[in-house]
PDB file of C-alpha atoms in Angstrom:
ATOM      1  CA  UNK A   1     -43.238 -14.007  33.347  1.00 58.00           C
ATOM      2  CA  UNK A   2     -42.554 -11.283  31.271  1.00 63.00           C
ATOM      3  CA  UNK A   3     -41.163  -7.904  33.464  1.00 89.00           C
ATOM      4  CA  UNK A   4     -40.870  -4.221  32.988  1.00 94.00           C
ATOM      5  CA  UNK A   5     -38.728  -2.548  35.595  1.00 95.00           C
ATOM      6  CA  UNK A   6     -38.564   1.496  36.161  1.00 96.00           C
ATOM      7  CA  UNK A   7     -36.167   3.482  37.627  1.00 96.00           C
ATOM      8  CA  UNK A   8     -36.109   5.571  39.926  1.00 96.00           C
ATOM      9  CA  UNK A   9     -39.491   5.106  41.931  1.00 95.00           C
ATOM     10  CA  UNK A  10     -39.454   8.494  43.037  1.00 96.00           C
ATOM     11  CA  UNK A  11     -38.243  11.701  42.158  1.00 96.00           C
ATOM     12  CA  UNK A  12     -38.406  14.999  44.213  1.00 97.00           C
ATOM     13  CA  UNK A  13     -36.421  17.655  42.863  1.00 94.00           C
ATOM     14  CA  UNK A  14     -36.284  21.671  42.076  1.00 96.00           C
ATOM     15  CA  UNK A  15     -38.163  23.371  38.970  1.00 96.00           C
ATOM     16  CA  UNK A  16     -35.810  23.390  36.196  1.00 96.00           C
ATOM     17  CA  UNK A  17     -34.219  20.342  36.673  1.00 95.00           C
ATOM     18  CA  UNK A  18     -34.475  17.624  34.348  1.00 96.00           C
ATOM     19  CA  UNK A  19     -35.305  14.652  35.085  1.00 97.00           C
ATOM     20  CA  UNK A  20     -34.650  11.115  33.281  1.00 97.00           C
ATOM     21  CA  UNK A  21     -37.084   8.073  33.920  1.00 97.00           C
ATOM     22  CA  UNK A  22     -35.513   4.832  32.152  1.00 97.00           C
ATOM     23  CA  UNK A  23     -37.501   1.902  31.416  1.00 96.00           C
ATOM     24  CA  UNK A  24     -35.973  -1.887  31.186  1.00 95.00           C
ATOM     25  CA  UNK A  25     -37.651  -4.980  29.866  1.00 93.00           C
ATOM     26  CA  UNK A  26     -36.104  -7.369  31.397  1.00 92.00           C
ATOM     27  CA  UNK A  27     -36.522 -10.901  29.873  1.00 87.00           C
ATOM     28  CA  UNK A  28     -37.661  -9.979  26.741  1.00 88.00           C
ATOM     29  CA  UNK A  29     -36.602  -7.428  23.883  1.00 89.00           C
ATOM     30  CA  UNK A  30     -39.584  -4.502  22.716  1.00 88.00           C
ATOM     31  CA  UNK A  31     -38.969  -2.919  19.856  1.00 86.00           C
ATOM     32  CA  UNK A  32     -41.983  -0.437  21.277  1.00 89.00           C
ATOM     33  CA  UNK A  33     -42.785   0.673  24.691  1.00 93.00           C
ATOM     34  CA  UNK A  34     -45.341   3.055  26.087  1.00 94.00           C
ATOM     35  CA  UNK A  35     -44.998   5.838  28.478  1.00 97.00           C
ATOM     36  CA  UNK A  36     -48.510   6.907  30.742  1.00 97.00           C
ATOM     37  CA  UNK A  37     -49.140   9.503  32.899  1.00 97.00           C
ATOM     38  CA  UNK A  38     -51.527   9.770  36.045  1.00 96.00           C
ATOM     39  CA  UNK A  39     -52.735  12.502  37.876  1.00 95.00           C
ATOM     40  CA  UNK A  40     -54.147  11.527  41.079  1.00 92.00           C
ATOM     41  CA  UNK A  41     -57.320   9.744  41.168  1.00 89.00           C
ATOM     42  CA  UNK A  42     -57.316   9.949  37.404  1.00 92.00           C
ATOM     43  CA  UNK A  43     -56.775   7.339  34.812  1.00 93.00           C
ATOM     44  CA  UNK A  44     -53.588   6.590  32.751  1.00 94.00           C
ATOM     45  CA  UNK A  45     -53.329   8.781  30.296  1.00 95.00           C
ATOM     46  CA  UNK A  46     -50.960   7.799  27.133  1.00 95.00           C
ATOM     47  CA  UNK A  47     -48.195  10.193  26.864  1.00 96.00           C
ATOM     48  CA  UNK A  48     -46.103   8.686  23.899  1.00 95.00           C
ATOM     49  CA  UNK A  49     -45.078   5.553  22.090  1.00 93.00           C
ATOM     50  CA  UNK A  50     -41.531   5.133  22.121  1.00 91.00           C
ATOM     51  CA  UNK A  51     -40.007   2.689  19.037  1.00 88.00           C
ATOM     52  CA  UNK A  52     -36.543   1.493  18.840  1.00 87.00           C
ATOM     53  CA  UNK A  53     -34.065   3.092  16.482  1.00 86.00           C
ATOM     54  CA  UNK A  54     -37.061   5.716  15.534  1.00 88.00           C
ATOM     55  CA  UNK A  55     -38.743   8.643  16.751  1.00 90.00           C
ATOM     56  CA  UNK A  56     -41.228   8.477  19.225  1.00 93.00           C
ATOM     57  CA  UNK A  57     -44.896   9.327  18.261  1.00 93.00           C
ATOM     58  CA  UNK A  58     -46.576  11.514  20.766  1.00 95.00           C
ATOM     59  CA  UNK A  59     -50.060  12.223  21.545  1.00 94.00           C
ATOM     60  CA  UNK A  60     -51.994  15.311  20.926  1.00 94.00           C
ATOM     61  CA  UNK A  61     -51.112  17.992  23.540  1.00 94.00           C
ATOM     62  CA  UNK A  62     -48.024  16.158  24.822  1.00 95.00           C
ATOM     63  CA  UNK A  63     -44.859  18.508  24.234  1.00 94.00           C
ATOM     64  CA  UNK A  64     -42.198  16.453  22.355  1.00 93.00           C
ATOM     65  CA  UNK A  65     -39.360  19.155  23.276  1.00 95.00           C
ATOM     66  CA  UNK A  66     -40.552  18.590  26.992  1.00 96.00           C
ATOM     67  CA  UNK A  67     -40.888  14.944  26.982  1.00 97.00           C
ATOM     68  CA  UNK A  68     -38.253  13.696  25.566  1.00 96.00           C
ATOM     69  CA  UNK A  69     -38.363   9.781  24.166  1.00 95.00           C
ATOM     70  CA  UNK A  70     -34.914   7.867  23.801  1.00 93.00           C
ATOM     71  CA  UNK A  71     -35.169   3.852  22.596  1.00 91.00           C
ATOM     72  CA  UNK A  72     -31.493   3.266  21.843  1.00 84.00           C
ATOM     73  CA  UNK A  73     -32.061  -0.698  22.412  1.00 90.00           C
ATOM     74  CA  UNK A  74     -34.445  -3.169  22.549  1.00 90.00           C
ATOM     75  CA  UNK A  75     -34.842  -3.199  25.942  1.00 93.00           C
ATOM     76  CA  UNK A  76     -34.563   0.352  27.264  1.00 94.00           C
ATOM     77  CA  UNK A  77     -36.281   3.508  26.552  1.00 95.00           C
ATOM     78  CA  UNK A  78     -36.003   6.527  28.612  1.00 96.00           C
ATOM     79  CA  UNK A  79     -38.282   9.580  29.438  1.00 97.00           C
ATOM     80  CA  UNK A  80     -36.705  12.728  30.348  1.00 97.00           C
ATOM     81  CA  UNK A  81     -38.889  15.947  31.713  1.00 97.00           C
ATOM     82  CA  UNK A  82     -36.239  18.549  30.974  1.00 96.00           C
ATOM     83  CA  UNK A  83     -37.097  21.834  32.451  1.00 96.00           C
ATOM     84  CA  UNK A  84     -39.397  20.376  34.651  1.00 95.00           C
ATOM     85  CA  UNK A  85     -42.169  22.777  36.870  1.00 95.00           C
ATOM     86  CA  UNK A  86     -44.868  21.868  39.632  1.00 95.00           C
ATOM     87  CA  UNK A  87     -47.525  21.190  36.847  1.00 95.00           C
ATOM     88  CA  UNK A  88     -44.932  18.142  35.521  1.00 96.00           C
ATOM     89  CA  UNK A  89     -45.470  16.324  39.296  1.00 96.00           C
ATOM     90  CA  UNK A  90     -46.984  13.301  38.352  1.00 96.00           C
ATOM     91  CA  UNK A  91     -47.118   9.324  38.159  1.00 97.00           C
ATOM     92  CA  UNK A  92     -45.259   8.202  35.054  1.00 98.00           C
ATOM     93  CA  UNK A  93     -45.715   4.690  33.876  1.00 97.00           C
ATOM     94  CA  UNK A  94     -44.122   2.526  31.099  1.00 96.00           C
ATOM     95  CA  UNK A  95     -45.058  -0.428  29.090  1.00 94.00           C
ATOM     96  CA  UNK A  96     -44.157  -2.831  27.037  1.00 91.00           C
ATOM     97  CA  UNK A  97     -44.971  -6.408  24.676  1.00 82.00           C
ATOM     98  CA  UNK A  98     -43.518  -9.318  24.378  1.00 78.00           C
ATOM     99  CA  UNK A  99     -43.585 -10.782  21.055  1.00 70.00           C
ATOM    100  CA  UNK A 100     -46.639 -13.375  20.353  1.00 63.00           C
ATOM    101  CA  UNK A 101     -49.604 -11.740  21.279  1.00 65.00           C
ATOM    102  CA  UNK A 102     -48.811 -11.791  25.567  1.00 76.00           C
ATOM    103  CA  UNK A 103     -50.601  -9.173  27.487  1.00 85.00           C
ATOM    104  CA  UNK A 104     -48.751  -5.780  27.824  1.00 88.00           C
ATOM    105  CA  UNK A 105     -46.937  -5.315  31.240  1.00 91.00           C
ATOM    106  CA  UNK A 106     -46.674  -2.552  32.989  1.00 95.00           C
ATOM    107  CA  UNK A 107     -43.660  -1.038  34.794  1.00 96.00           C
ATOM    108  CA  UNK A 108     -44.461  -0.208  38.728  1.00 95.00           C
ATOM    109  CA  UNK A 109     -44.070   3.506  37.714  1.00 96.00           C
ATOM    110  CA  UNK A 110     -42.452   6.705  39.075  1.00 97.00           C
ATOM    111  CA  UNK A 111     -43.707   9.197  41.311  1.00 97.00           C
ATOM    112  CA  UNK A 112     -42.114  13.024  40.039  1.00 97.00           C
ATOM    113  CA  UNK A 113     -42.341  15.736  42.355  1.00 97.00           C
ATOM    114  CA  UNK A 114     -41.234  18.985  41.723  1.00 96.00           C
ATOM    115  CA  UNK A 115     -40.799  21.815  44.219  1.00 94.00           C
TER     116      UNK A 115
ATOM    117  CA  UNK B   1     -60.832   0.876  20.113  1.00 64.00           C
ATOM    118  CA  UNK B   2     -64.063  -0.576  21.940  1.00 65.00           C
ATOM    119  CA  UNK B   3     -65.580   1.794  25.128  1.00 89.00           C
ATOM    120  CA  UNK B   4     -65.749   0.230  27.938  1.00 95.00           C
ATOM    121  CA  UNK B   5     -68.583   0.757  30.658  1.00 96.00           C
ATOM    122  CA  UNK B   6     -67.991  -0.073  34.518  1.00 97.00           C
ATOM    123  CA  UNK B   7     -68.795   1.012  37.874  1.00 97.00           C
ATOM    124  CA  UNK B   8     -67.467   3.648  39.677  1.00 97.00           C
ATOM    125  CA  UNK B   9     -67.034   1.377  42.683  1.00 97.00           C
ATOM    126  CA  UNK B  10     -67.718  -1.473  44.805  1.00 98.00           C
ATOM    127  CA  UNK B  11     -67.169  -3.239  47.942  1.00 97.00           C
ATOM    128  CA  UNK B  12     -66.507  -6.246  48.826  1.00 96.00           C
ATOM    129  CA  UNK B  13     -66.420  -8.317  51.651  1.00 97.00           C
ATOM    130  CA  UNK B  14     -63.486 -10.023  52.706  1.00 97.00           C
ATOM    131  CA  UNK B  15     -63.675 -14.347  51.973  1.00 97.00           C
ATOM    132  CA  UNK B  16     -66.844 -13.357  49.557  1.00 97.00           C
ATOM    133  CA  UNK B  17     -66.559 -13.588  45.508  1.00 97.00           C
ATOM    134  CA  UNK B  18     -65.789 -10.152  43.953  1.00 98.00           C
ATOM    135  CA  UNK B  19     -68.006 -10.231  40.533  1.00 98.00           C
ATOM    136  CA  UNK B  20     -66.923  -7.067  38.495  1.00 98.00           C
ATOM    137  CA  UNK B  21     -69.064  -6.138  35.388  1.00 98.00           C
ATOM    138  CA  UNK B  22     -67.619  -4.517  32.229  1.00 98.00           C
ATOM    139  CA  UNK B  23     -70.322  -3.820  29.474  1.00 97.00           C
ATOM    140  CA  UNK B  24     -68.780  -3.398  25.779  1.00 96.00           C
ATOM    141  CA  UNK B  25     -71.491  -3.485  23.493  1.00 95.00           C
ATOM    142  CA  UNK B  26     -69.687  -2.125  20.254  1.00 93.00           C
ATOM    143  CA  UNK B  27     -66.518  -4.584  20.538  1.00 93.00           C
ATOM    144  CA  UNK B  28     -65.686  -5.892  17.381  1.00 91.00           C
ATOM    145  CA  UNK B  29     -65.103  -9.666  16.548  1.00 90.00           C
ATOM    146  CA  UNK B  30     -61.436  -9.128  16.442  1.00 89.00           C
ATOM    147  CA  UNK B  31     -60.797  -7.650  20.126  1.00 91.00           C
ATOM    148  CA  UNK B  32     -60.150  -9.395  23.355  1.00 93.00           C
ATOM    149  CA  UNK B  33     -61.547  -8.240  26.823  1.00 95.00           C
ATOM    150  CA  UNK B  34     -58.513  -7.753  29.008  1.00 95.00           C
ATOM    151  CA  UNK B  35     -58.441  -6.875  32.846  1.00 97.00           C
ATOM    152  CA  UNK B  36     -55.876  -5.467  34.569  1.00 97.00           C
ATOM    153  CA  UNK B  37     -55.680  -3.800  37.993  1.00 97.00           C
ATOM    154  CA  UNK B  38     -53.840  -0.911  39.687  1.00 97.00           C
ATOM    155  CA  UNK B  39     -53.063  -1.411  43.311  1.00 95.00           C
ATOM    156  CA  UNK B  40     -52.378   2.610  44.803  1.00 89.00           C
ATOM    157  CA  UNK B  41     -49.068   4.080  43.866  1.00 86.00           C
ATOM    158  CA  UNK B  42     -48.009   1.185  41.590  1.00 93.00           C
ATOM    159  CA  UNK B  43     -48.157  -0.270  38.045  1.00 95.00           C
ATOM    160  CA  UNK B  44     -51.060  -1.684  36.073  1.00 96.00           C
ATOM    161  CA  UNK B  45     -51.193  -5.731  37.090  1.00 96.00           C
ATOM    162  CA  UNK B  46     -52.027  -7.680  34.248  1.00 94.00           C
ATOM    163  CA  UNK B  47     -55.265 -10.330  35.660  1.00 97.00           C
ATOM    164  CA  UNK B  48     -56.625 -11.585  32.620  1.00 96.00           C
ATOM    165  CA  UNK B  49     -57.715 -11.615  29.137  1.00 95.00           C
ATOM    166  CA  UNK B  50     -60.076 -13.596  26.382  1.00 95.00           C
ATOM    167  CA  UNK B  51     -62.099 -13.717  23.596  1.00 94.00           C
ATOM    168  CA  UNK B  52     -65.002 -15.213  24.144  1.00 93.00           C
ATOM    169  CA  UNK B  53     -64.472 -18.158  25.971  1.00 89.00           C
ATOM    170  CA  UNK B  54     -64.491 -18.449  29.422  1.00 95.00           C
ATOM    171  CA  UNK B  55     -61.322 -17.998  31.085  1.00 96.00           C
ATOM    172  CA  UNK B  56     -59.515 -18.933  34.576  1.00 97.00           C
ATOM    173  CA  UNK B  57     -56.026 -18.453  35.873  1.00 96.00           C
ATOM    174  CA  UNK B  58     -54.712 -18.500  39.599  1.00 95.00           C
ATOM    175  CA  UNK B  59     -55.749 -14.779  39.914  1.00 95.00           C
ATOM    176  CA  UNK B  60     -59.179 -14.896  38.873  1.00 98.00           C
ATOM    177  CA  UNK B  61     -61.980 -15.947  36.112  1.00 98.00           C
ATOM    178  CA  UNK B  62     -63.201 -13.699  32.934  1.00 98.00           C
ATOM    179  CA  UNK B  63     -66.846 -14.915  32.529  1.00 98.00           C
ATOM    180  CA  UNK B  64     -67.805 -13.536  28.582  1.00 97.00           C
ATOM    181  CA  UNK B  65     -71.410 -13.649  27.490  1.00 97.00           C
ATOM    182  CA  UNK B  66     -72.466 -15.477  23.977  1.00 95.00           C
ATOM    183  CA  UNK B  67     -73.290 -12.072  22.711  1.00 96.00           C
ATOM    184  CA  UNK B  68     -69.533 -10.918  24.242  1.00 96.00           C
ATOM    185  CA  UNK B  69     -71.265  -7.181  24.913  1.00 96.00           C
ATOM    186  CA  UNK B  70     -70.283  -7.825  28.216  1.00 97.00           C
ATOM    187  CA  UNK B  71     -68.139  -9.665  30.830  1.00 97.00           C
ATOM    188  CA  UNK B  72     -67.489 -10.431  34.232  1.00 98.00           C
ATOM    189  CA  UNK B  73     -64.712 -10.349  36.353  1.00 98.00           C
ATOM    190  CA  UNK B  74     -64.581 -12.728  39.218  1.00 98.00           C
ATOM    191  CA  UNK B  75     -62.390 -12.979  42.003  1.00 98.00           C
ATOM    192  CA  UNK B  76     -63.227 -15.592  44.342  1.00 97.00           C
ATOM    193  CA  UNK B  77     -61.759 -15.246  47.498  1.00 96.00           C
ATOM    194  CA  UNK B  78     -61.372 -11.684  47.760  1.00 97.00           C
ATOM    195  CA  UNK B  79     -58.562 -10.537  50.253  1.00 97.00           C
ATOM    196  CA  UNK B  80     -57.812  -7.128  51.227  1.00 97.00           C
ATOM    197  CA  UNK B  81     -54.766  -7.273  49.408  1.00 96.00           C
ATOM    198  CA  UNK B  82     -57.363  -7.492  46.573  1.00 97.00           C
ATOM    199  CA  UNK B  83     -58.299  -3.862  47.297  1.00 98.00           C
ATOM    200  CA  UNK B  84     -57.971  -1.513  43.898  1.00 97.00           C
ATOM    201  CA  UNK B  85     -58.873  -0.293  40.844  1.00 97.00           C
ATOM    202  CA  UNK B  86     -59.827  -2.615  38.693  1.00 98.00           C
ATOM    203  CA  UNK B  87     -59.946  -1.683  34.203  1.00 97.00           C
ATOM    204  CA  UNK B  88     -61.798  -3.461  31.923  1.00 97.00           C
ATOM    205  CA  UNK B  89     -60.438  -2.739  28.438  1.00 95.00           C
ATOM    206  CA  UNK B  90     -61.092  -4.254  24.940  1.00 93.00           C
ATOM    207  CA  UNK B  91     -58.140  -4.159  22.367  1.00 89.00           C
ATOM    208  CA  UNK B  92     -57.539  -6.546  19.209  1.00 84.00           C
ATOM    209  CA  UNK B  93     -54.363  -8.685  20.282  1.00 78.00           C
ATOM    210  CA  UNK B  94     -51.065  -7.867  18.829  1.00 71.00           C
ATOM    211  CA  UNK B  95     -47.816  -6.330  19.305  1.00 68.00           C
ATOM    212  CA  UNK B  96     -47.019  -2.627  19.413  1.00 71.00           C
ATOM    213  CA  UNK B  97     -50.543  -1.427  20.377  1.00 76.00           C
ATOM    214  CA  UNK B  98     -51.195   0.711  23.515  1.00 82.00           C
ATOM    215  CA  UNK B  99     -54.176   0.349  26.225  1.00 87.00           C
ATOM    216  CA  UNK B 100     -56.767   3.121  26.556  1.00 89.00           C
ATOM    217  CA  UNK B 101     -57.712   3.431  29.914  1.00 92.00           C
ATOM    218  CA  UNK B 102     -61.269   4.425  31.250  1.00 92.00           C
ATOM    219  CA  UNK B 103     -61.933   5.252  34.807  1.00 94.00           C
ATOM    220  CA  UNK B 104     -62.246   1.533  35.732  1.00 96.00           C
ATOM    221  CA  UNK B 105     -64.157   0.393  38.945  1.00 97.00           C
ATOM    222  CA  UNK B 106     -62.535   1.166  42.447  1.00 97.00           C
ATOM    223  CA  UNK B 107     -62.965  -1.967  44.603  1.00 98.00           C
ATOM    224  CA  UNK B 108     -63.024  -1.695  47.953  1.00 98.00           C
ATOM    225  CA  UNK B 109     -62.443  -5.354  50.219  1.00 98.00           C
ATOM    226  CA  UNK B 110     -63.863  -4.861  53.981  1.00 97.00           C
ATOM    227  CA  UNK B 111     -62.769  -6.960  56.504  1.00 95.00           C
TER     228      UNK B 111
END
């Protein structure tokens, strides 16, 4: 079936440091792909929808300077929290669909910490 | 997007059927019930999805009423591997469309 693989798993690194998050699907080509945050013992939270070739279309309150979207093919976009601080730890999750209507799947996310 | 309504939580007990209600009275004729599930510290895990048939698959069966204002989710040997959260969430089908999460219902397997 249809996978989305993210890398790394886990981050733990200084404030200020940026940090980038890619996200590979990797049997079938996505032209869009998702990116989630979760707090703990919270719900995914949509961050951004990240389209090949294009900008990426963020959500209301999500910094676009901060979070910054790359989709350079059709089966990679990356996330990268540049400058990141404490209040950036969280559980970042992509997604993506294959063409004809199959469920979205999700990548196994990655956990950010920063010090 | 239809709302989704589930419980907070439930238990479970280990061998039994797990029977997990979603209500979603406003979902429109269009938009398919999916489930997915999010084991601690890892991805969403697509279960299953329909639109108003019943549905089965190796993981589990989506039981939608006539009305489709609400559905169950029904695992049938529940395992404590089964142990998570568990999101009910209504979306028309199609490509290039995110999810919208709600709190979903923590289910708890006991041995």
């Amino acid at each position: 079936g249809a996978v989305v693989s993210q890398h790394p798993s886990r981050v733990i690194c200084k404030s200020g440091t940026s940090v980038k998050i890619e996200c590979r699907s990797l049997d079938f080509q996505a032209t869009t792909m998702f990116w989630y945050r979760q707090f703990p013992k919270q719900s995914l939270m949509l961050m951004a929808t990240s389209n090949e070739g294009s900008k990426a279309t963020y959500e209301q309150g999500v910094e676009k300077d901060k979070f910054l979207i790359n989709h350079a093919s059709l089966t990679l976009s990356t996330l990268t929290v540049t400058s990141a601080h404490p209040e950036d730890s969280s559980f970042y999750i992509c997604s993506a669909t294959p063409w004809g209507g199959q469920p979205q799947h999700f990548g196994d996310g990655t956990r950010l910490s920063i010090l | 997007d239809a709302k989704t309504t589930q419980p907070p939580s439930m238990d479970c007990a280990e061998g039994r059927a797990a029977n997990l209600p979603c209500n979603h009275s406003t979902i429109s004729g269009n938009e398919y019930v999916y489930w997915y599930r999010q084991i601690h510290s890892q991805g969403p895990q697509y279960i299953i999805h329909g639109l108003k048939n019943n549905e089965t698959n190796e993981m589990a069966s989506l039981i939608i009423t006539e009305d489709r204002k609400s559905s169950t989710l029904i695992l049938p040997h529940a395992t404590l591997r089964d142990t998570a959260v568990y999101y009910c969430i209504v979306r028309v089908r199609g490509y290039g469309q995110n999810f919208v999460f709600g709190p979903g219902t923590r289910l708890s397997v006991l041995p």
